[in-house]
Amino acid sequence: MKDLTPAKSTLDPIEIASRDEIQALQLERMKWSLRHAYDNVPFYKNSFDAAGVHPDDLHALADLSKFPFTVKNDLRDNYPFGLFAVPREQVARLHASSGTTGKPTVVGYTKNDLDNWGSVVARSLRAAGLCPGDMLHNAYGYGLFTGGMGIHLGSDYLGLTTVPVSGGMTPRQVRLIGDFQPKGITVTPSYALSILDEFAAQGVDPRKSSLEVGIFGAEPWTNAMRLEIEDAFDMHAVDIYGLSEVMGPGVSMECVESKDGLHIWEDHFYPEIINPETGEPVADGERGELVFTSLTKEAFPIIRYRTRDLTRLLAGTARSMRRMEKVTGRTDDMIILRGVNIFPTQIEEALMEVKALAPHFQIELSRPDRMDQMRVICECADAAMTDESRTAAARQLSAKVKQTVGVSIKVDVADVGGVPRSEGKAVRIVDNRPKGQ
Ligand code: DLL
């Protein structure tokens, strides 16, 4: 793999500013953001008033903890535009969640917001080793989802040649990579695996492709998966994080030279980690739920938004801004099986160690005889695998899960192609347990 470390002279000065400078900017912007939300969004006025706090009570960054949280349901309750802080006519762009579970959540951006979003995504793409003039194959979905258009914005901002291919039509993805010779690819890690399969189906060696870096996010993925993808494509694999409520992709980004967690672009997004049970902030280095406050957003300011993503904050390394550890789970995706907490990434990690199995998997939960059961459906790496070796691989996986997580699970090894493929975010859990018990 080539060294893709960006030259220091190409970074935004704030990326390598002193902590004092960063904190001074954060305080100034946080005061503005709280005031902007309070003055222009009735929801924030009511929630601050109910908590007995006022934007003038913020004198230091730590005072933020006096302010109330915002949660996903607050967005749903104010559907569609109730949390906007500018007249609708000044909103240049809307994005929304799919709304598969209830009302969708809608977010908006002014022209300035789009400019800031473009700048943080550009920073992220540069941190991945891309330079003006490089070509980017953008396979995140375009549409209401922020992935495709958010990356596109940053790609334009940085001056890349953007290929807006979006997700799906996998044979064409492989063909275009061969024909256009992009240097980077932006895609969910699970869809990258589908693309990898398609390389094999077309008899094309992915290690010989032009790709030098993959920028993966929008869903959890493990360091074990990183190694697998880096080896399969002979390219760097780096992590990009974000969420629509806070902006979209480009809230934080891993640097290609360090690959040690994601630098949060703290001049726009202020992070906190809280204990998810008590809501109390915890110190840097301790694990908990990630909470964000936007510092510059005009159309959709968001104050102390509970992301439900679990991670911890670490000091800066390649940049001065603090890092967040790779997100390995969301509180929503946590499976409690006979009293043991499990995240799908723990299954992924164990699966990566069983070489006879492909990296695709799905978890099915059921409740036969009133006992929760977890079945992992995975598939053989090789179509010619015998029944005996399948049984052995299944045993190996369940033993690894028992050893690392401490629960007994059932494993079924399907034929090649037996696990549903993702074209965006993978559906990892199918919950067939009876509801409401
Ligand atoms: O997934 C934004 C995005 C697009 C990020 C493309 C990166 C690349 P949402 O659809 O609102 O936005 O989903 C946000 O996805 O709260 C996390 O649970 C999860 N997520 C996003 N990035 C990562 C990541 C986009 N790198 C939700 N690692 C977040 C783990 C991630 N989980």
Tab-separated table of C-alpha atoms and ligand atoms in Angstrom:
chain	number	residue	atom	x	y	z
A	1	MET	CA	0.000	0.000	0.000
A	2	LYS	CA	1.264	3.460	-0.880
A	3	ASP	CA	1.949	6.103	1.769
A	4	LEU	CA	-0.967	8.526	1.362
A	5	THR	CA	-0.155	10.885	4.275
A	6	PRO	CA	-1.316	14.389	3.279
A	7	ALA	CA	1.246	17.207	3.411
A	8	LYS	CA	0.821	19.338	6.566
A	9	SER	CA	0.662	22.452	4.378
A	10	THR	CA	-2.605	21.200	2.813
A	11	LEU	CA	-4.495	20.931	6.131
A	12	ASP	CA	-6.894	23.587	7.423
A	13	PRO	CA	-4.948	25.531	10.106
A	14	ILE	CA	-7.571	24.633	12.756
A	15	GLU	CA	-6.861	20.892	12.250
A	16	ILE	CA	-3.455	21.399	13.859
A	17	ALA	CA	-4.223	24.402	16.079
A	18	SER	CA	-3.488	24.319	19.812
A	19	ARG	CA	-6.128	22.975	22.198
A	20	ASP	CA	-6.492	26.464	23.659
A	21	GLU	CA	-7.299	27.918	20.256
A	22	ILE	CA	-9.781	25.144	19.528
A	23	GLN	CA	-11.513	25.549	22.881
A	24	ALA	CA	-11.726	29.328	22.565
A	25	LEU	CA	-13.400	28.933	19.170
A	26	GLN	CA	-15.742	26.264	20.551
A	27	LEU	CA	-16.847	28.472	23.436
A	28	GLU	CA	-17.566	31.415	21.184
A	29	ARG	CA	-19.499	29.238	18.742
A	30	MET	CA	-21.344	27.323	21.434
A	31	LYS	CA	-22.687	30.579	22.903
A	32	TRP	CA	-23.918	31.532	19.450
A	33	SER	CA	-25.474	28.116	18.798
A	34	LEU	CA	-27.391	27.955	22.113
A	35	ARG	CA	-28.670	31.490	21.621
A	36	HIS	CA	-29.628	30.765	17.994
A	37	ALA	CA	-31.565	27.625	18.985
A	38	TYR	CA	-33.274	29.347	21.938
A	39	ASP	CA	-34.299	32.431	19.989
A	40	ASN	CA	-35.544	30.673	16.862
A	41	VAL	CA	-36.844	27.227	17.789
A	42	PRO	CA	-39.803	27.076	20.219
A	43	PHE	CA	-38.866	23.493	21.160
A	44	TYR	CA	-35.475	24.647	22.510
A	45	LYS	CA	-36.959	27.677	24.252
A	46	ASN	CA	-39.460	25.413	26.016
A	47	SER	CA	-36.960	22.726	26.912
A	48	PHE	CA	-34.340	25.215	28.229
A	49	ASP	CA	-37.022	27.082	30.194
A	50	ALA	CA	-38.361	23.829	31.649
A	51	ALA	CA	-34.830	22.906	32.768
A	52	GLY	CA	-34.317	26.387	34.235
A	53	VAL	CA	-31.355	27.252	32.001
A	54	HIS	CA	-30.716	30.103	29.625
A	55	PRO	CA	-28.038	30.554	26.920
A	56	ASP	CA	-26.488	33.304	29.112
A	57	ASP	CA	-25.701	30.619	31.727
A	58	LEU	CA	-22.956	29.215	29.516
A	59	HIS	CA	-19.647	30.709	30.646
A	60	ALA	CA	-17.388	27.708	30.043
A	61	LEU	CA	-17.628	24.623	27.812
A	62	ALA	CA	-18.399	22.447	30.843
A	63	ASP	CA	-21.561	24.490	31.493
A	64	LEU	CA	-23.121	22.707	28.531
A	65	SER	CA	-23.952	19.814	30.852
A	66	LYS	CA	-26.648	22.013	32.483
A	67	PHE	CA	-28.627	22.018	29.245
A	68	PRO	CA	-31.232	19.362	28.413
A	69	PHE	CA	-30.699	16.562	25.921
A	70	THR	CA	-32.388	16.230	22.559
A	71	VAL	CA	-33.467	12.761	21.415
A	72	LYS	CA	-34.703	11.161	18.204
A	73	ASN	CA	-38.335	11.379	19.347
A	74	ASP	CA	-38.048	15.166	19.613
A	75	LEU	CA	-37.360	15.187	15.874
A	76	ARG	CA	-40.344	12.935	15.197
A	77	ASP	CA	-42.633	15.055	17.400
A	78	ASN	CA	-41.652	18.150	15.424
A	79	TYR	CA	-42.053	16.544	11.988
A	80	PRO	CA	-41.385	17.844	9.417
A	81	PHE	CA	-39.888	21.335	9.951
A	82	GLY	CA	-40.624	22.168	13.600
A	83	LEU	CA	-36.964	22.233	14.684
A	84	PHE	CA	-35.792	24.520	11.884
A	85	ALA	CA	-34.313	27.817	13.051
A	86	VAL	CA	-34.646	29.716	9.770
A	87	PRO	CA	-37.650	30.361	7.502
A	88	ARG	CA	-38.241	27.447	5.136
A	89	GLU	CA	-37.332	29.626	2.145
A	90	GLN	CA	-33.744	29.847	3.439
A	91	VAL	CA	-33.392	26.071	3.577
A	92	ALA	CA	-31.320	25.049	0.581
A	93	ARG	CA	-31.480	21.272	1.101
A	94	LEU	CA	-33.514	18.675	2.953
A	95	HIS	CA	-32.483	15.164	3.926
A	96	ALA	CA	-34.475	12.587	5.853
A	97	SER	CA	-34.203	9.178	7.429
A	98	SER	CA	-36.041	6.334	5.730
A	99	GLY	CA	-38.795	6.265	8.339
A	100	THR	CA	-39.098	2.482	8.255
A	101	THR	CA	-39.938	2.584	11.964
A	102	GLY	CA	-42.508	5.352	12.234
A	103	LYS	CA	-42.337	8.917	10.984
A	104	PRO	CA	-39.156	9.856	9.152
A	105	THR	CA	-36.906	12.505	10.677
A	106	VAL	CA	-36.170	15.523	8.517
A	107	VAL	CA	-33.093	17.759	8.614
A	108	GLY	CA	-32.345	20.981	6.718
A	109	TYR	CA	-29.325	23.000	5.623
A	110	THR	CA	-28.858	26.634	4.610
A	111	LYS	CA	-26.347	27.522	1.895
A	112	ASN	CA	-23.787	28.274	4.633
A	113	ASP	CA	-24.500	24.905	6.252
A	114	LEU	CA	-23.881	23.155	2.933
A	115	ASP	CA	-20.628	25.053	2.605
A	116	ASN	CA	-19.513	23.994	6.085
A	117	TRP	CA	-20.599	20.418	5.417
A	118	GLY	CA	-18.604	20.414	2.164
A	119	SER	CA	-15.564	21.708	4.034
A	120	VAL	CA	-15.634	19.005	6.732
A	121	VAL	CA	-16.209	16.240	4.193
A	122	ALA	CA	-13.345	17.669	2.096
A	123	ARG	CA	-11.160	17.552	5.215
A	124	SER	CA	-12.208	13.957	5.738
A	125	LEU	CA	-11.425	12.918	2.162
A	126	ARG	CA	-8.050	14.644	2.429
A	127	ALA	CA	-7.374	12.846	5.717
A	128	ALA	CA	-7.980	9.609	3.773
A	129	GLY	CA	-5.166	10.583	1.413
A	130	LEU	CA	-7.102	12.083	-1.512
A	131	CYS	CA	-5.795	15.265	-3.198
A	132	PRO	CA	-7.353	17.701	-5.657
A	133	GLY	CA	-7.476	16.055	-9.064
A	134	ASP	CA	-7.824	12.484	-7.728
A	135	MET	CA	-10.864	10.459	-8.773
A	136	LEU	CA	-13.481	9.225	-6.274
A	137	HIS	CA	-15.996	6.431	-6.957
A	138	ASN	CA	-18.890	7.371	-4.638
A	139	ALA	CA	-21.049	4.298	-4.026
A	140	TYR	CA	-23.027	5.629	-1.051
A	141	GLY	CA	-26.715	5.926	-1.876
A	142	TYR	CA	-27.917	9.223	-3.359
A	143	GLY	CA	-31.256	10.627	-2.241
A	144	LEU	CA	-32.736	11.503	1.118
A	145	PHE	CA	-29.939	9.524	2.830
A	146	THR	CA	-27.045	11.915	3.567
A	147	GLY	CA	-24.296	9.506	2.442
A	148	GLY	CA	-24.196	9.978	-1.341
A	149	MET	CA	-24.850	13.695	-1.576
A	150	GLY	CA	-22.798	14.557	1.521
A	151	ILE	CA	-19.696	12.851	0.161
A	152	HIS	CA	-20.377	14.418	-3.234
A	153	LEU	CA	-20.419	17.880	-1.661
A	154	GLY	CA	-17.014	17.335	-0.041
A	155	SER	CA	-15.588	15.765	-3.167
A	156	ASP	CA	-16.548	18.882	-5.149
A	157	TYR	CA	-15.193	21.115	-2.396
A	158	LEU	CA	-11.816	19.350	-2.414
A	159	GLY	CA	-11.626	19.395	-6.197
A	160	LEU	CA	-11.811	15.656	-6.899
A	161	THR	CA	-13.238	14.067	-10.026
A	162	THR	CA	-16.463	12.639	-8.623
A	163	VAL	CA	-18.125	9.521	-10.011
A	164	PRO	CA	-21.665	9.706	-8.534
A	165	VAL	CA	-22.435	6.035	-9.073
A	166	SER	CA	-24.629	5.582	-5.899
A	167	GLY	CA	-25.424	2.105	-4.521
A	168	GLY	CA	-26.670	-0.879	-6.512
A	169	MET	CA	-26.098	-2.351	-9.994
A	170	THR	CA	-23.036	-4.123	-8.628
A	171	PRO	CA	-21.689	-5.516	-11.947
A	172	ARG	CA	-21.565	-1.935	-13.242
A	173	GLN	CA	-19.635	-0.805	-10.143
A	174	VAL	CA	-16.841	-3.227	-10.958
A	175	ARG	CA	-16.863	-2.324	-14.644
A	176	LEU	CA	-16.630	1.414	-13.932
A	177	ILE	CA	-13.799	0.968	-11.438
A	178	GLY	CA	-11.903	-0.877	-14.181
A	179	ASP	CA	-12.726	1.665	-16.890
A	180	PHE	CA	-12.345	4.955	-14.985
A	181	GLN	CA	-9.477	3.978	-12.626
A	182	PRO	CA	-10.540	5.884	-9.475
A	183	LYS	CA	-8.076	6.255	-6.610
A	184	GLY	CA	-10.700	6.213	-3.838
A	185	ILE	CA	-14.016	4.554	-3.128
A	186	THR	CA	-16.665	5.697	-0.633
A	187	VAL	CA	-19.078	2.909	0.311
A	188	THR	CA	-20.543	1.088	3.300
A	189	PRO	CA	-18.265	-1.750	4.412
A	190	SER	CA	-21.026	-4.319	3.834
A	191	TYR	CA	-21.605	-3.146	0.261
A	192	ALA	CA	-17.826	-3.178	-0.295
A	193	LEU	CA	-18.009	-6.919	0.406
A	194	SER	CA	-20.724	-7.336	-2.244
A	195	ILE	CA	-18.529	-5.438	-4.710
A	196	LEU	CA	-15.643	-7.697	-3.744
A	197	ASP	CA	-17.728	-10.779	-4.560
A	198	GLU	CA	-18.569	-9.250	-7.918
A	199	PHE	CA	-14.865	-8.790	-8.706
A	200	ALA	CA	-14.493	-12.543	-8.205
A	201	ALA	CA	-17.609	-13.273	-10.306
A	202	GLN	CA	-16.155	-11.232	-13.172
A	203	GLY	CA	-12.755	-12.889	-12.763
A	204	VAL	CA	-11.099	-9.533	-12.023
A	205	ASP	CA	-8.345	-9.330	-9.401
A	206	PRO	CA	-9.314	-6.546	-6.936
A	207	ARG	CA	-5.683	-6.236	-5.826
A	208	LYS	CA	-4.833	-5.080	-9.335
A	209	SER	CA	-7.531	-2.371	-9.385
A	210	SER	CA	-6.610	1.326	-9.305
A	211	LEU	CA	-8.107	1.746	-5.806
A	212	GLU	CA	-5.676	2.982	-3.166
A	213	VAL	CA	-8.093	3.885	-0.401
A	214	GLY	CA	-11.607	2.925	0.729
A	215	ILE	CA	-13.582	5.260	2.990
A	216	PHE	CA	-16.076	3.175	4.913
A	217	GLY	CA	-18.873	4.222	7.230
A	218	ALA	CA	-22.605	4.572	7.885
A	219	GLU	CA	-22.571	1.302	9.858
A	220	PRO	CA	-20.311	-0.379	12.416
A	221	TRP	CA	-17.363	-2.424	11.175
A	222	THR	CA	-14.418	-3.951	12.994
A	223	ASN	CA	-10.657	-3.683	12.735
A	224	ALA	CA	-10.709	-7.364	11.716
A	225	MET	CA	-12.874	-6.348	8.737
A	226	ARG	CA	-10.420	-3.534	7.967
A	227	LEU	CA	-7.577	-6.040	7.624
A	228	GLU	CA	-9.726	-8.323	5.471
A	229	ILE	CA	-10.686	-5.494	3.077
A	230	GLU	CA	-7.189	-3.994	2.978
A	231	ASP	CA	-5.769	-7.366	2.055
A	232	ALA	CA	-8.456	-8.192	-0.513
A	233	PHE	CA	-8.094	-4.876	-2.402
A	234	ASP	CA	-4.488	-4.048	-1.499
A	235	MET	CA	-5.658	-0.589	-0.407
A	236	HIS	CA	-6.039	1.433	2.789
A	237	ALA	CA	-9.379	1.191	4.581
A	238	VAL	CA	-10.361	4.135	6.794
A	239	ASP	CA	-13.423	4.921	8.859
A	240	ILE	CA	-15.793	7.865	8.349
A	241	TYR	CA	-18.591	8.621	10.814
A	242	GLY	CA	-21.582	10.898	10.863
A	243	LEU	CA	-25.315	11.098	11.342
A	244	SER	CA	-28.014	13.121	9.628
A	245	GLU	CA	-29.194	14.825	12.809
A	246	VAL	CA	-25.739	16.340	13.323
A	247	MET	CA	-24.845	16.855	9.619
A	248	GLY	CA	-24.275	13.605	7.705
A	249	PRO	CA	-20.956	11.948	6.806
A	250	GLY	CA	-17.883	13.920	7.893
A	251	VAL	CA	-18.596	14.542	11.573
A	252	SER	CA	-15.420	12.587	12.309
A	253	MET	CA	-12.797	10.821	10.258
A	254	GLU	CA	-9.896	8.490	10.667
A	255	CYS	CA	-6.537	9.658	9.263
A	256	VAL	CA	-4.860	7.318	6.800
A	257	GLU	CA	-1.449	7.808	8.405
A	258	SER	CA	-2.558	6.717	11.897
A	259	LYS	CA	-5.766	4.611	11.585
A	260	ASP	CA	-6.249	4.957	15.320
A	261	GLY	CA	-9.815	6.168	15.708
A	262	LEU	CA	-11.736	9.105	14.239
A	263	HIS	CA	-10.815	12.764	14.688
A	264	ILE	CA	-13.956	14.740	15.446
A	265	TRP	CA	-14.121	18.028	13.539
A	266	GLU	CA	-14.544	19.797	16.853
A	267	ASP	CA	-14.719	23.288	15.394
A	268	HIS	CA	-18.227	22.386	14.121
A	269	PHE	CA	-19.413	19.539	16.376
A	270	TYR	CA	-18.899	19.497	20.146
A	271	PRO	CA	-18.752	15.963	21.572
A	272	GLU	CA	-19.549	14.680	25.041
A	273	ILE	CA	-19.707	11.148	26.384
A	274	ILE	CA	-22.399	10.387	28.938
A	275	ASN	CA	-23.352	7.441	31.030
A	276	PRO	CA	-26.395	6.196	29.048
A	277	GLU	CA	-28.244	5.239	32.218
A	278	THR	CA	-27.742	8.354	34.342
A	279	GLY	CA	-27.132	10.960	31.616
A	280	GLU	CA	-24.079	12.219	33.551
A	281	PRO	CA	-21.029	13.250	31.494
A	282	VAL	CA	-18.010	10.977	31.945
A	283	ALA	CA	-14.316	11.867	31.603
A	284	ASP	CA	-12.385	11.493	28.339
A	285	GLY	CA	-11.182	7.923	27.997
A	286	GLU	CA	-14.311	6.426	29.576
A	287	ARG	CA	-16.838	4.566	27.455
A	288	GLY	CA	-20.416	5.709	27.092
A	289	GLU	CA	-22.949	7.250	24.741
A	290	LEU	CA	-21.818	9.931	22.319
A	291	VAL	CA	-23.673	13.267	22.482
A	292	PHE	CA	-23.223	16.101	19.995
A	293	THR	CA	-23.940	19.833	19.971
A	294	SER	CA	-23.670	21.650	16.651
A	295	LEU	CA	-21.591	24.833	16.813
A	296	THR	CA	-22.229	26.451	13.435
A	297	LYS	CA	-25.448	25.033	11.972
A	298	GLU	CA	-28.013	27.632	10.970
A	299	ALA	CA	-31.026	25.719	9.617
A	300	PHE	CA	-31.033	22.838	12.071
A	301	PRO	CA	-29.084	23.595	15.255
A	302	ILE	CA	-28.936	20.552	17.491
A	303	ILE	CA	-28.182	20.766	21.187
A	304	ARG	CA	-26.865	17.785	23.167
A	305	TYR	CA	-28.205	15.186	20.765
A	306	ARG	CA	-28.040	11.648	22.119
A	307	THR	CA	-26.677	9.574	19.239
A	308	ARG	CA	-27.076	6.182	20.990
A	309	ASP	CA	-23.644	5.323	19.585
A	310	LEU	CA	-21.221	3.879	22.103
A	311	THR	CA	-17.583	4.962	22.110
A	312	ARG	CA	-15.030	6.967	24.109
A	313	LEU	CA	-13.083	10.185	23.550
A	314	LEU	CA	-9.315	10.127	23.217
A	315	ALA	CA	-6.698	12.852	22.808
A	316	GLY	CA	-5.725	13.951	19.306
A	317	THR	CA	-2.794	12.331	17.464
A	318	ALA	CA	-2.481	13.060	13.734
A	319	ARG	CA	-4.648	16.172	14.295
A	320	SER	CA	-5.183	18.300	17.418
A	321	MET	CA	-8.877	17.517	17.535
A	322	ARG	CA	-9.985	14.735	19.852
A	323	ARG	CA	-10.609	11.248	18.534
A	324	MET	CA	-13.522	8.916	19.104
A	325	GLU	CA	-12.830	5.213	19.194
A	326	LYS	CA	-14.361	3.195	16.351
A	327	VAL	CA	-18.082	2.872	17.101
A	328	THR	CA	-18.669	-0.807	17.662
A	329	GLY	CA	-22.306	-0.624	18.619
A	330	ARG	CA	-25.449	1.382	19.191
A	331	THR	CA	-27.570	1.026	22.281
A	332	ASP	CA	-30.412	0.097	19.873
A	333	ASP	CA	-28.470	-2.795	18.355
A	334	MET	CA	-27.466	-4.310	21.640
A	335	ILE	CA	-28.855	-7.812	21.955
A	336	ILE	CA	-29.473	-9.051	25.465
A	337	LEU	CA	-29.304	-12.799	25.236
A	338	ARG	CA	-29.996	-14.641	28.475
A	339	GLY	CA	-28.584	-11.674	30.371
A	340	VAL	CA	-25.461	-11.176	28.259
A	341	ASN	CA	-25.036	-8.005	26.171
A	342	ILE	CA	-23.917	-8.662	22.606
A	343	PHE	CA	-23.242	-6.383	19.658
A	344	PRO	CA	-23.246	-7.627	16.049
A	345	THR	CA	-19.628	-6.433	15.697
A	346	GLN	CA	-18.587	-9.083	18.226
A	347	ILE	CA	-20.019	-11.718	15.910
A	348	GLU	CA	-18.202	-10.082	12.979
A	349	GLU	CA	-14.922	-10.210	14.864
A	350	ALA	CA	-15.307	-13.924	15.628
A	351	LEU	CA	-16.441	-14.678	12.079
A	352	MET	CA	-13.347	-13.021	10.587
A	353	GLU	CA	-11.223	-15.571	12.410
A	354	VAL	CA	-12.891	-18.537	10.725
A	355	LYS	CA	-11.206	-18.596	7.354
A	356	ALA	CA	-13.561	-21.214	5.858
A	357	LEU	CA	-16.449	-18.730	6.204
A	358	ALA	CA	-17.184	-15.649	4.069
A	359	PRO	CA	-17.536	-12.307	5.903
A	360	HIS	CA	-21.303	-12.013	5.246
A	361	PHE	CA	-23.649	-12.693	8.156
A	362	GLN	CA	-27.051	-12.068	9.630
A	363	ILE	CA	-28.306	-12.652	13.173
A	364	GLU	CA	-31.745	-14.113	13.754
A	365	LEU	CA	-33.364	-13.883	17.180
A	366	SER	CA	-36.216	-16.166	18.171
A	367	ARG	CA	-37.886	-17.379	21.352
A	368	PRO	CA	-38.678	-21.097	21.214
A	369	ASP	CA	-39.904	-22.474	24.568
A	370	ARG	CA	-39.707	-18.972	26.060
A	371	MET	CA	-35.932	-18.996	25.840
A	372	ASP	CA	-34.197	-16.403	23.638
A	373	GLN	CA	-32.112	-17.989	20.955
A	374	MET	CA	-29.614	-16.493	18.576
A	375	ARG	CA	-28.844	-18.052	15.234
A	376	VAL	CA	-26.045	-16.707	13.075
A	377	ILE	CA	-26.496	-17.336	9.391
A	378	CYS	CA	-23.219	-17.099	7.543
A	379	GLU	CA	-21.919	-18.669	4.369
A	380	CYS	CA	-19.084	-20.770	3.101
A	381	ALA	CA	-16.129	-18.997	1.534
A	382	ASP	CA	-15.840	-21.722	-1.084
A	383	ALA	CA	-18.764	-23.209	-3.061
A	384	ALA	CA	-17.074	-26.626	-3.065
A	385	MET	CA	-17.112	-26.907	0.742
A	386	THR	CA	-18.251	-30.328	1.995
A	387	ASP	CA	-20.962	-30.907	4.605
A	388	GLU	CA	-18.327	-32.060	7.099
A	389	SER	CA	-16.243	-28.916	6.710
A	390	ARG	CA	-19.356	-26.769	7.008
A	391	THR	CA	-20.221	-28.454	10.291
A	392	ALA	CA	-16.660	-27.971	11.481
A	393	ALA	CA	-16.704	-24.261	10.533
A	394	ALA	CA	-20.056	-23.759	12.296
A	395	ARG	CA	-18.655	-25.408	15.419
A	396	GLN	CA	-15.553	-23.268	15.252
A	397	LEU	CA	-17.605	-20.066	15.068
A	398	SER	CA	-19.935	-20.970	17.907
A	399	ALA	CA	-16.954	-21.984	20.052
A	400	LYS	CA	-15.275	-18.622	19.375
A	401	VAL	CA	-18.433	-16.722	20.293
A	402	LYS	CA	-18.821	-18.812	23.458
A	403	GLN	CA	-15.218	-18.079	24.362
A	404	THR	CA	-15.212	-14.323	23.651
A	405	VAL	CA	-18.787	-13.277	24.421
A	406	GLY	CA	-19.840	-16.063	26.752
A	407	VAL	CA	-23.078	-17.220	25.132
A	408	SER	CA	-24.111	-20.316	23.205
A	409	ILE	CA	-25.418	-19.601	19.744
A	410	LYS	CA	-26.576	-21.676	16.803
A	411	VAL	CA	-24.662	-21.282	13.548
A	412	ASP	CA	-25.946	-22.217	10.103
A	413	VAL	CA	-23.594	-22.183	7.151
A	414	ALA	CA	-25.483	-21.369	3.964
A	415	ASP	CA	-24.336	-21.799	0.358
A	416	VAL	CA	-22.355	-19.036	-1.305
A	417	GLY	CA	-24.842	-16.161	-1.777
A	418	GLY	CA	-27.148	-17.498	0.976
A	419	VAL	CA	-26.936	-14.382	3.173
A	420	PRO	CA	-28.876	-11.381	1.810
A	421	ARG	CA	-26.479	-8.837	0.297
A	422	SER	CA	-26.468	-5.166	1.234
A	423	GLU	CA	-26.359	-2.265	-1.187
A	424	GLY	CA	-26.122	0.279	1.637
A	425	LYS	CA	-26.457	-0.343	5.349
A	426	ALA	CA	-26.565	-4.063	6.134
A	427	VAL	CA	-29.505	-5.465	8.077
A	428	ARG	CA	-27.644	-7.400	10.744
A	429	ILE	CA	-30.481	-8.411	13.059
A	430	VAL	CA	-33.762	-10.097	12.186
A	431	ASP	CA	-35.826	-10.211	15.359
A	432	ASN	CA	-38.489	-12.924	15.220
A	433	ARG	CA	-39.214	-12.843	18.954
A	434	PRO	CA	-42.862	-12.242	19.840
A	435	LYS	CA	-43.446	-8.539	20.472
A	436	GLY	CA	-44.409	-7.052	23.827
A	437	GLN	CA	-43.360	-9.924	26.111
B	1	DLL	O1	-25.058	7.044	8.061
B	1	DLL	C1	-24.147	9.235	7.638
B	1	DLL	C2	-22.979	8.616	6.968
B	1	DLL	C3	-23.024	8.349	5.617
B	1	DLL	C4	-21.816	8.354	7.682
B	1	DLL	C5	-21.921	7.808	4.983
B	1	DLL	C6	-20.717	7.827	7.064
B	1	DLL	C7	-20.780	7.550	5.713
B	1	DLL	P1	-27.555	8.167	9.266
B	1	DLL	O2	-28.214	7.416	8.176
B	1	DLL	O3	-28.300	9.252	9.954
B	1	DLL	O4	-26.252	8.873	8.733
B	1	DLL	O5	-27.058	7.115	10.331
B	1	DLL	C8	-26.303	7.503	11.427
B	1	DLL	O6	-25.133	5.364	11.460
B	1	DLL	O7	-25.668	7.171	14.488
B	1	DLL	C9	-24.272	5.342	13.645
B	1	DLL	O8	-25.091	4.483	14.415
B	1	DLL	C10	-24.124	4.765	12.249
B	1	DLL	N1	-22.806	5.100	11.706
B	1	DLL	C11	-22.490	6.068	10.844
B	1	DLL	N2	-21.158	6.033	10.569
B	1	DLL	C12	-20.639	5.015	11.290
B	1	DLL	C13	-19.340	4.471	11.452
B	1	DLL	C14	-25.172	8.242	8.147
B	1	DLL	N3	-18.285	4.918	10.791
B	1	DLL	C15	-25.896	6.300	12.249
B	1	DLL	N4	-19.190	3.434	12.332
B	1	DLL	C16	-24.970	6.662	13.381
B	1	DLL	C17	-20.240	2.940	13.022
B	1	DLL	C18	-21.684	4.429	12.042
B	1	DLL	N5	-21.488	3.403	12.880
